[in-house]
XYZ file of C-alpha atoms in Angstrom:
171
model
C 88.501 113.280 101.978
C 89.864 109.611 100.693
C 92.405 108.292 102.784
C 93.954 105.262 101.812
C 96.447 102.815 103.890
C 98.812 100.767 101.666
C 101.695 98.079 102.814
C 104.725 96.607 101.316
C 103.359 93.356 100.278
C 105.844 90.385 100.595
C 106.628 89.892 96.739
C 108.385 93.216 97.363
C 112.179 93.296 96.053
C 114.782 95.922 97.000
C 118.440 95.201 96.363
C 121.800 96.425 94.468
C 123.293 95.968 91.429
C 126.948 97.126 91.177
C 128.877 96.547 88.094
C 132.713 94.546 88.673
C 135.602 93.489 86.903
C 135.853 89.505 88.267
C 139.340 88.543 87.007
C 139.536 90.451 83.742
C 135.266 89.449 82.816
C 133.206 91.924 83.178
C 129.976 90.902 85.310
C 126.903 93.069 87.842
C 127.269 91.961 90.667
C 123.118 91.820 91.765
C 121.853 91.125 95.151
C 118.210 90.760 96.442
C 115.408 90.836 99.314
C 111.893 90.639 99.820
C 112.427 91.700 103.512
C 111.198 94.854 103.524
C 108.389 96.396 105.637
C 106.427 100.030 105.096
C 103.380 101.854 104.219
C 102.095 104.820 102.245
C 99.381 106.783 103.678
C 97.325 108.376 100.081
C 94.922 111.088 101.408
C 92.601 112.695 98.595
C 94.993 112.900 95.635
C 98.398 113.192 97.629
C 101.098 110.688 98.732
C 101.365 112.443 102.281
C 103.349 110.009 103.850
C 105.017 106.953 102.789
C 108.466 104.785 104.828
C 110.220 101.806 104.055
C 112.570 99.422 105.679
C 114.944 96.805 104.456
C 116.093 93.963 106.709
C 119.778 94.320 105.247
C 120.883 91.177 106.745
C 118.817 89.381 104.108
C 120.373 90.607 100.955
C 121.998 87.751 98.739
C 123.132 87.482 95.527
C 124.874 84.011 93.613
C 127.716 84.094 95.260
C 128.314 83.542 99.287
C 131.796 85.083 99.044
C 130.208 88.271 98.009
C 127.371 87.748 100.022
C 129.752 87.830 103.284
C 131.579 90.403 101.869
C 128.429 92.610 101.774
C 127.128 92.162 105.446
C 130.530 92.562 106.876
C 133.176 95.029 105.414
C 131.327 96.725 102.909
C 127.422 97.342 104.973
C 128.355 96.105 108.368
C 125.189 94.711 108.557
C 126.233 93.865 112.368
C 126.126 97.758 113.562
C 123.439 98.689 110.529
C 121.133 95.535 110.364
C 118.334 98.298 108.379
C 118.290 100.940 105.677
C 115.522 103.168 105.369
C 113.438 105.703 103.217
C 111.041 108.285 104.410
C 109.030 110.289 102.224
C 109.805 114.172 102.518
C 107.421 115.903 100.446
C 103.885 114.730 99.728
C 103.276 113.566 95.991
C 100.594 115.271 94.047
C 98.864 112.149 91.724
C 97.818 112.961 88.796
C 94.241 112.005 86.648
C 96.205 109.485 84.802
C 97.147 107.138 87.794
C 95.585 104.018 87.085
C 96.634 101.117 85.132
C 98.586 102.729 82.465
C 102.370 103.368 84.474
C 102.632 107.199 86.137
C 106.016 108.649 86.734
C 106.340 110.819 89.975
C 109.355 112.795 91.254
C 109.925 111.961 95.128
C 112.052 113.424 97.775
C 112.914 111.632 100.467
C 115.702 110.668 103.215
C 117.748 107.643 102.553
C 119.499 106.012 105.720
C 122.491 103.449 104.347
C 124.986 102.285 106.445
C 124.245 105.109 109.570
C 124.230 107.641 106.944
C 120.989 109.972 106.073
C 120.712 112.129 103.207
C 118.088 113.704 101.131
C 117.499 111.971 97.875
C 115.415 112.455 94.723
C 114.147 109.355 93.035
C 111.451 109.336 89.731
C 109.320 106.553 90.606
C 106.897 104.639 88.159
C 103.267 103.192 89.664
C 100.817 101.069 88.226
C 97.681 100.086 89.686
C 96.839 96.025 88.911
C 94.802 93.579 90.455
C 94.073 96.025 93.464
C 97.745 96.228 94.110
C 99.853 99.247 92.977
C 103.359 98.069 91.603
C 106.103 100.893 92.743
C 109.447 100.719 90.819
C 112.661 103.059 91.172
C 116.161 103.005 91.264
C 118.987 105.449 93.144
C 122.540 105.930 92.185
C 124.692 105.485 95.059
C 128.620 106.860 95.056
C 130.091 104.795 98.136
C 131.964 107.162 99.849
C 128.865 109.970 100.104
C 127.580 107.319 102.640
C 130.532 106.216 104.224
C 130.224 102.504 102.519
C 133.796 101.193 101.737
C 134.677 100.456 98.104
C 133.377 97.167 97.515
C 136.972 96.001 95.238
C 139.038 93.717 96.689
C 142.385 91.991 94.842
C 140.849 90.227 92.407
C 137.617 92.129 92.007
C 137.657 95.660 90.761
C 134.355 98.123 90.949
C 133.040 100.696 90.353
C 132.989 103.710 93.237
C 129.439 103.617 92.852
C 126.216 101.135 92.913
C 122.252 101.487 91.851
C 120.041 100.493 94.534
C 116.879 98.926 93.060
C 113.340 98.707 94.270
C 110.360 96.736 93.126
C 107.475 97.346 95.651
C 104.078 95.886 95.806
C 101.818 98.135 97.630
C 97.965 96.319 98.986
C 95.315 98.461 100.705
């Protein structure tokens, strides 16, 4: 049987994007990190295991008023300094993985903020260069994980956010 080891490489990207209403303009609100740690076990032609972590203390976007907003109020970055994901069900690959980009369902648990819940994410691979690119995104509605409303006088948005993941995955 093949078993494979693969880690989060460090040109890895998981952040947010959360669209706002910045006094009357409409803008998304983006924030980034490449501070994320993990690995994905492949044995045969199954994902059996696969766990992330995101140093959440390291997310920034453009603007350092935002930026404090985000570790303090809204993630509390103090008390919940990680958020991770831990693969729940294995993923069955199919022939076409390779170089051409595969879409796979995934279940998982998703810890924000000292909240876990099960989440389903589509993902999209591609293998290139030896690497295998991961991509995804999750809908997040603030108060299912407990995260305050991001708005503050000024600044309206919306009750919910897309978390974002780029991952670069070498054996």
């Amino acid at each position: 049987m093949l078993f494979r080891s693969w880690q989060v490489a460090a040109e890895s990207q998981v952040g947010y994007r959360v669209d706002e209403v910045l006094f009357g303009q409409n803008v998304t609100a983006v924030g980034r990190t490449n501070t994320v740690t993990g690995e994905v076990v492949v044995e045969g032609i199954q994902v059996v295991s696969a766990s992330f972590e995101v140093d959440m203390t390291t997310i920034t976007s453009d603007e350092p008023k935002r930026d404090a907003q985000f570790t303090s109020r809204i993630m509390d970055t103090l008390n919940f300094p990680t958020s991770t994901f831990v693969l729940d069900t294995p993923i069955t690959l199919t022939a076409g993985v390779g170089t051409q980009p595969t879409t796979h369902a995934a279940r998982g648990t998703l810890t924000l903020r000292g909240t876990s819940k099960p989440v389903d994410v589509t993902v999209v691979s591609t293998l290139r260069n030896g690497q295998v690119a991961v991509v995804g995104e999750i809908e997040i509605v603030f108060a299912d994980w407990g995260i305050p409303n991001p708005s503050i006088p000024g600044i309206s948005t919306e009750d919910r956010g897309i978390l974002e993941f780029n991952l670069v995955l070498r054996r």
